[in-house]
Coordinates of C-alpha atoms in Angstrom, one line a residue:
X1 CA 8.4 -1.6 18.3
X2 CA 7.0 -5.3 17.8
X3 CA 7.0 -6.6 14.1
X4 CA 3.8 -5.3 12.3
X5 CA 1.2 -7.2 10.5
X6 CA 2.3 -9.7 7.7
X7 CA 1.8 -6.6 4.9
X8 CA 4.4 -5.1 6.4
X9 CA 7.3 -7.6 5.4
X10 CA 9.0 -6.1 2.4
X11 CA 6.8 -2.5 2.8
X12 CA 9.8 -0.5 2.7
X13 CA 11.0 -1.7 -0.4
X14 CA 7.7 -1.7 -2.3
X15 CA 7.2 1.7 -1.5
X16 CA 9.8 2.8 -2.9
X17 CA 9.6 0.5 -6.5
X18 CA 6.3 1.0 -6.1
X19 CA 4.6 4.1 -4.3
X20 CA 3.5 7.6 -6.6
X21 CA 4.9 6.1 -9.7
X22 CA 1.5 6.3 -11.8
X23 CA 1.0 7.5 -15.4
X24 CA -2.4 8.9 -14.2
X25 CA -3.4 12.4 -13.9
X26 CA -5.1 12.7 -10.4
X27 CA -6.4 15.9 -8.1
X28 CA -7.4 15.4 -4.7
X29 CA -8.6 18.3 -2.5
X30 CA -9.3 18.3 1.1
X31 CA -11.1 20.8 4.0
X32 CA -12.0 19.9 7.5
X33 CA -15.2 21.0 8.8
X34 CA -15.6 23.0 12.5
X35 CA -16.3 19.8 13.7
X36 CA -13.3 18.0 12.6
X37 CA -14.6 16.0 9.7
X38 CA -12.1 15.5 6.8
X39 CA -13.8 15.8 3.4
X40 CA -11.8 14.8 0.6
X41 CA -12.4 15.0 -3.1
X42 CA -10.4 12.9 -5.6
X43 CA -10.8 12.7 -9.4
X44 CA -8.9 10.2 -11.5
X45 CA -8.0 10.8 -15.1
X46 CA -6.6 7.1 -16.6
X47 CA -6.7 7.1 -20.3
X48 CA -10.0 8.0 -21.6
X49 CA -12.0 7.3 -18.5
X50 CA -12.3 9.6 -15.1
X51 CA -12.9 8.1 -12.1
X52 CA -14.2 10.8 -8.8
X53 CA -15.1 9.3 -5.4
X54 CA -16.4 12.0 -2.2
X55 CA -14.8 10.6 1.2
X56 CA -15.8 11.6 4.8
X57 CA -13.8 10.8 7.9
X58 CA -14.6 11.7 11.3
X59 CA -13.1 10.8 14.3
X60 CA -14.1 10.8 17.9
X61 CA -12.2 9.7 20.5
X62 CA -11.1 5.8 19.2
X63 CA -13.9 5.8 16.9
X64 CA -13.4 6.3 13.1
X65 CA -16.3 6.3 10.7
X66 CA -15.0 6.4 7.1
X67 CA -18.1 7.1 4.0
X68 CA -16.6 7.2 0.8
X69 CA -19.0 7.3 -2.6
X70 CA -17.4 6.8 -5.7
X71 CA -18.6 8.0 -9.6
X72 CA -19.6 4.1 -10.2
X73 CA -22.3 4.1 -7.8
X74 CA -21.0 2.5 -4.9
X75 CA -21.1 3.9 -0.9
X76 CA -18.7 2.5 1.2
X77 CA -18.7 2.9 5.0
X78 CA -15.9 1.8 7.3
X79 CA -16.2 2.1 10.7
X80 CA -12.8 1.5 12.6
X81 CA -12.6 1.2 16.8
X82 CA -9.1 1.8 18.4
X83 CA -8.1 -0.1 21.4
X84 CA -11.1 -2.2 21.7
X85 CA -11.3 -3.5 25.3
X86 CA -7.6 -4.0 25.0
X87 CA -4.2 -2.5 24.2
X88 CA -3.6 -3.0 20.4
X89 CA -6.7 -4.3 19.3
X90 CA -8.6 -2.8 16.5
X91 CA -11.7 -3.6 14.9
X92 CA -13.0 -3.1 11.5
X93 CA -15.9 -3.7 10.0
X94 CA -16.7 -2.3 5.8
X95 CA -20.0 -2.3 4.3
X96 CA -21.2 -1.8 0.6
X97 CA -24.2 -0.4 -0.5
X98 CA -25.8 -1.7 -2.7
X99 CA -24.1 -5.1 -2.3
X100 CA -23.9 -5.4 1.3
X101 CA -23.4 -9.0 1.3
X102 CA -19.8 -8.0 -0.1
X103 CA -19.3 -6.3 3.7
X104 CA -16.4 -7.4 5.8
X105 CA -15.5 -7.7 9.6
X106 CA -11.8 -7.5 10.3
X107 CA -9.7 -7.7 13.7
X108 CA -6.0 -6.7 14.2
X109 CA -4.1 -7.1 16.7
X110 CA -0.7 -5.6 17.5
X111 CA 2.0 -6.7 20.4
X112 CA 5.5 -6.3 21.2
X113 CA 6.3 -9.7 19.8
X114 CA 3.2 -10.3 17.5
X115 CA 0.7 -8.4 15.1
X116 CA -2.3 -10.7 13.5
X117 CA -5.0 -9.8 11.2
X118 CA -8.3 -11.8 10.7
X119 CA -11.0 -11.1 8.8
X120 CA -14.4 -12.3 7.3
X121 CA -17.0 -11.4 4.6
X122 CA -20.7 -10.8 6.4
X123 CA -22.8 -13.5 4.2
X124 CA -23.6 -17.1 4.9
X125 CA -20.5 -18.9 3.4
X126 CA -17.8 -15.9 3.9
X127 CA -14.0 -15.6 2.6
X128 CA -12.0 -15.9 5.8
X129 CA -8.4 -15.0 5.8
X130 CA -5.9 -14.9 8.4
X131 CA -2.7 -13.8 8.8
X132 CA 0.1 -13.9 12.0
X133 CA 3.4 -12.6 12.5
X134 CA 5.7 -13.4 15.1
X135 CA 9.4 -11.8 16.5
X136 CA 10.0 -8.4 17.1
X137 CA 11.3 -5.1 15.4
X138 CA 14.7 -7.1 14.2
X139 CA 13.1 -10.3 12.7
X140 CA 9.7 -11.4 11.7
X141 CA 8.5 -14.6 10.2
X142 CA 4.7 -14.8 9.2
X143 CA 2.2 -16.3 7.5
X144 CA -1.0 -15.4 5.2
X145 CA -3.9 -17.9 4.0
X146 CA -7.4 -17.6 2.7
X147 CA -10.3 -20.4 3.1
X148 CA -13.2 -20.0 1.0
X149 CA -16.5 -21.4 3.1
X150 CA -18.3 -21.7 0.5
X151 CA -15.9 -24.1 -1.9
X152 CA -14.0 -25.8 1.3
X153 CA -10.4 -24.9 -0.6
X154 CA -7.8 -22.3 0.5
X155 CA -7.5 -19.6 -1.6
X156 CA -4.4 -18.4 -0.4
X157 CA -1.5 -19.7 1.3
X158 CA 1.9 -17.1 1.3
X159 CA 4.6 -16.9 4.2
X160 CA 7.5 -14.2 4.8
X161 CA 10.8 -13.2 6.6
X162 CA 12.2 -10.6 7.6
X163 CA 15.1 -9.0 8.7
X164 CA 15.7 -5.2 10.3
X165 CA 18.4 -3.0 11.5
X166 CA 19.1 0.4 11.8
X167 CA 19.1 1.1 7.8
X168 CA 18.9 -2.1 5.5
X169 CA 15.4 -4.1 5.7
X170 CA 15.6 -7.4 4.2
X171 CA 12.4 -9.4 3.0
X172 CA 11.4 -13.2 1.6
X173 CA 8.1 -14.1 0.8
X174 CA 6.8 -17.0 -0.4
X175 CA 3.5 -16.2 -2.5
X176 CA 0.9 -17.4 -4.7
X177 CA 0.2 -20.8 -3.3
X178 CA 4.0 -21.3 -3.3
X179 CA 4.3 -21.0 -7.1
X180 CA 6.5 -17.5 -6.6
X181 CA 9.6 -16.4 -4.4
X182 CA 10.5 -12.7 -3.9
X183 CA 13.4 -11.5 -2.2
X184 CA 13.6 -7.5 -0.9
X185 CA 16.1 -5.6 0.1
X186 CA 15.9 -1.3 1.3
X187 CA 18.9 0.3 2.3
X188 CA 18.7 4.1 3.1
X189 CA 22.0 5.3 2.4
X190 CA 21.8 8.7 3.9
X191 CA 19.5 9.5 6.4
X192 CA 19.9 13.6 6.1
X193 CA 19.3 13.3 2.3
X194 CA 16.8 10.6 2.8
X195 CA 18.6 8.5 0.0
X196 CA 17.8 5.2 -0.4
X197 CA 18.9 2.4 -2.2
X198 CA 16.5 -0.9 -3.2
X199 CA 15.2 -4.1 -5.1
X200 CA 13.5 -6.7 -5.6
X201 CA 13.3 -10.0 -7.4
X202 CA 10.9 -12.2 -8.0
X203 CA 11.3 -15.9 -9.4
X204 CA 8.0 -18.1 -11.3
X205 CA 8.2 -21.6 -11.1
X206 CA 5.4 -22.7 -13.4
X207 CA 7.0 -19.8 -16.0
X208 CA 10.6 -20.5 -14.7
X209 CA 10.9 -16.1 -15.5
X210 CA 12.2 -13.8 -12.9
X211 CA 11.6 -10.2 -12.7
X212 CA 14.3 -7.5 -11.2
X213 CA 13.1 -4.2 -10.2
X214 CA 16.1 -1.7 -9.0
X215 CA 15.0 1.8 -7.6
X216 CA 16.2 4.9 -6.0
X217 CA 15.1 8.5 -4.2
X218 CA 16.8 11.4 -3.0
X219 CA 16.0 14.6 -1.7
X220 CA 16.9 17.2 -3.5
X221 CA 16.0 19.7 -0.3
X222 CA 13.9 19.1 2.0
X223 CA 10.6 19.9 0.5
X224 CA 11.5 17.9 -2.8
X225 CA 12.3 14.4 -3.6
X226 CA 13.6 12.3 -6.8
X227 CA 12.6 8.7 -7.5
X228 CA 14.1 6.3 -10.2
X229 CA 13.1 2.5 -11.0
X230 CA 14.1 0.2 -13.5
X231 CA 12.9 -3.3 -14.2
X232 CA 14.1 -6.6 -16.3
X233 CA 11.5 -5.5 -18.6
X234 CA 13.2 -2.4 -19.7
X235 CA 10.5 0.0 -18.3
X236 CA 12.5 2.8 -16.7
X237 CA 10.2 5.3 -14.5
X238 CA 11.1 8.8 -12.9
X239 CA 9.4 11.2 -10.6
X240 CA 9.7 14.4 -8.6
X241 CA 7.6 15.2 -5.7
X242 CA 7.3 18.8 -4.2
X243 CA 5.2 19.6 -1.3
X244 CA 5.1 23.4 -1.7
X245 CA 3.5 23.5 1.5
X246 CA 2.6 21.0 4.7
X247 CA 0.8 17.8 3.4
X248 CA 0.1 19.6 -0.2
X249 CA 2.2 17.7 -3.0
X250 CA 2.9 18.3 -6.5
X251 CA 4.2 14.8 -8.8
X252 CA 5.4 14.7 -12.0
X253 CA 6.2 10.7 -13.1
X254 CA 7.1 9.8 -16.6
X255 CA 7.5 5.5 -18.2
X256 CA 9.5 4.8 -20.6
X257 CA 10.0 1.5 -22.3
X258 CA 13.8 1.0 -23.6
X259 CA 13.0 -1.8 -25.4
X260 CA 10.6 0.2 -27.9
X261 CA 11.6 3.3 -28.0
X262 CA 9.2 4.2 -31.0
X263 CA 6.1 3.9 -28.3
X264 CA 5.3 7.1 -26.7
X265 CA 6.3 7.9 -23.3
X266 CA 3.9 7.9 -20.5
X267 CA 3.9 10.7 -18.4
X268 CA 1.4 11.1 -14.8
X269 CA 0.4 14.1 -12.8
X270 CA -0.8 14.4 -9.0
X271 CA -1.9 17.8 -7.0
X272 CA -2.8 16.8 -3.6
X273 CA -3.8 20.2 -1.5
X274 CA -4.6 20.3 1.9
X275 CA -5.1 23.7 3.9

């Protein structure tokens, strides 16, 4: 009920310009063991080059240890504790093998009227970044920096706002060192149809360009859902999503660009199963 971590200001919106539209073609398969481990297999098609990765997740009690090993060579163990010592406190801390001075230590923290997130690399002269939110489930004003250790500058500086009520969510963010403004909107329009309504537009200062993004989803019934986006750009995208059974999805995207119309389309698949 309180307002979330700073990457959730604007979420609602991104997800829905943003989230399954791929021109990829990507399976994923995953089994649970007897003991409750979740083993999941993903292989990624993108043009000429496949990508596979092996993850493990098991949890006991607050505990979550996450090993994922991926077709480039790298292992990557997360281990996650719920509730540590206190009510809405999480800890996180990623290691890479074989660079394990990449390895990070994060902390979040969630409350009825706050959420923050820090976090730090595990090497002498780490990245630190920070971010804090403030209000409650109606508005939220934050803000997100980075300090590099090592060079004594700040990476990153962004800030955000945002408003929420029973079915519009609005969002302003203020990102890349202040060089870019983006304004959000998500309305969902019918709640029974899960139809929803959004945008989003994004001004450059240095480039003095903005970019408008307009998207849409419906449910057809309830086991299958239509997506729609269009940008300034003139790329138009479409999907459907079916999950022909509980947590196992079928999607079928397709990109087009209007503006050259003799380039081929781009079209993406997805089969996630899950018994």
């Amino acid at each position: 009920m309180g307002p979330g971590l700073y990457s959730d200001i604007g979420k609602k919106a991104r997800d829905l310009l943003n989230k399954d539209f791929h021109t990829d073609q990507k399976f994923t398969l995953t089994t649970y063991t007897s003991s409750g481990a979740a083993i999941t297999a993903a292989s990624t098609k993108k043009n000429e080059a496949i990508f596979s990765e092996v993850q493990a997740k098991l949890k006991q009690k607050n505990v979550t240890v996450d090993v994922k090993a991926t077709s480039d060579s790298l292992l990557l163990t997360t281990v996650t504790i719920e509730e540590f010592g206190v009510p809405g406190l999480k800890k996180i801390v990623t290691i890479p093998f074989p660079n394990q001075t990449a390895g990070k230590a994060e902390v979040q923290y969630l409350h009825d009227y706050a959420g923050i997130n820090a976090s730090f690399g595990l090497n002498s002269k780490p990245l630190v970044n920070f971010s804090g939110v403030l209000g409650n489930k109606d508005i939220a004003v934050g803000a997100d920096v980075a300090y590099d250790t090592a060079t004594g500058d700040f990476t990153k500086y962004n800030a955000g706002l945002s408003f929420t009520n029973a079915d519009l969510i609005a969002a302003v963010t203020l990102n890349n060192k202040g060089d870019s403004l983006t304004a959000s909107y998500y309305h969902l329009v019918n709640v029974e149809k899960n139809t929803a309504v959004g945008a989003e537009v994004t001004r450059s200062f240095s480039s003095k360009q903005n970019t408008v993004t307009f998207g849409t989803q419906h449910a057809l019934d309830p086991s299958t859902t239509v997506k729609a986006r269009y940008n300034s750009n003139g790329v138009a995208s479409a999907l459907i999503q079916h999950e022909w059974r509980p947590k196992s999805f079928f999607n079928l995207s397709t990109e087009v660009d209007t503006k050259a119309f003799e380039k081929s389309s781009k079209v993406g698949l997805s089969l996630v199963l899950k018994p």
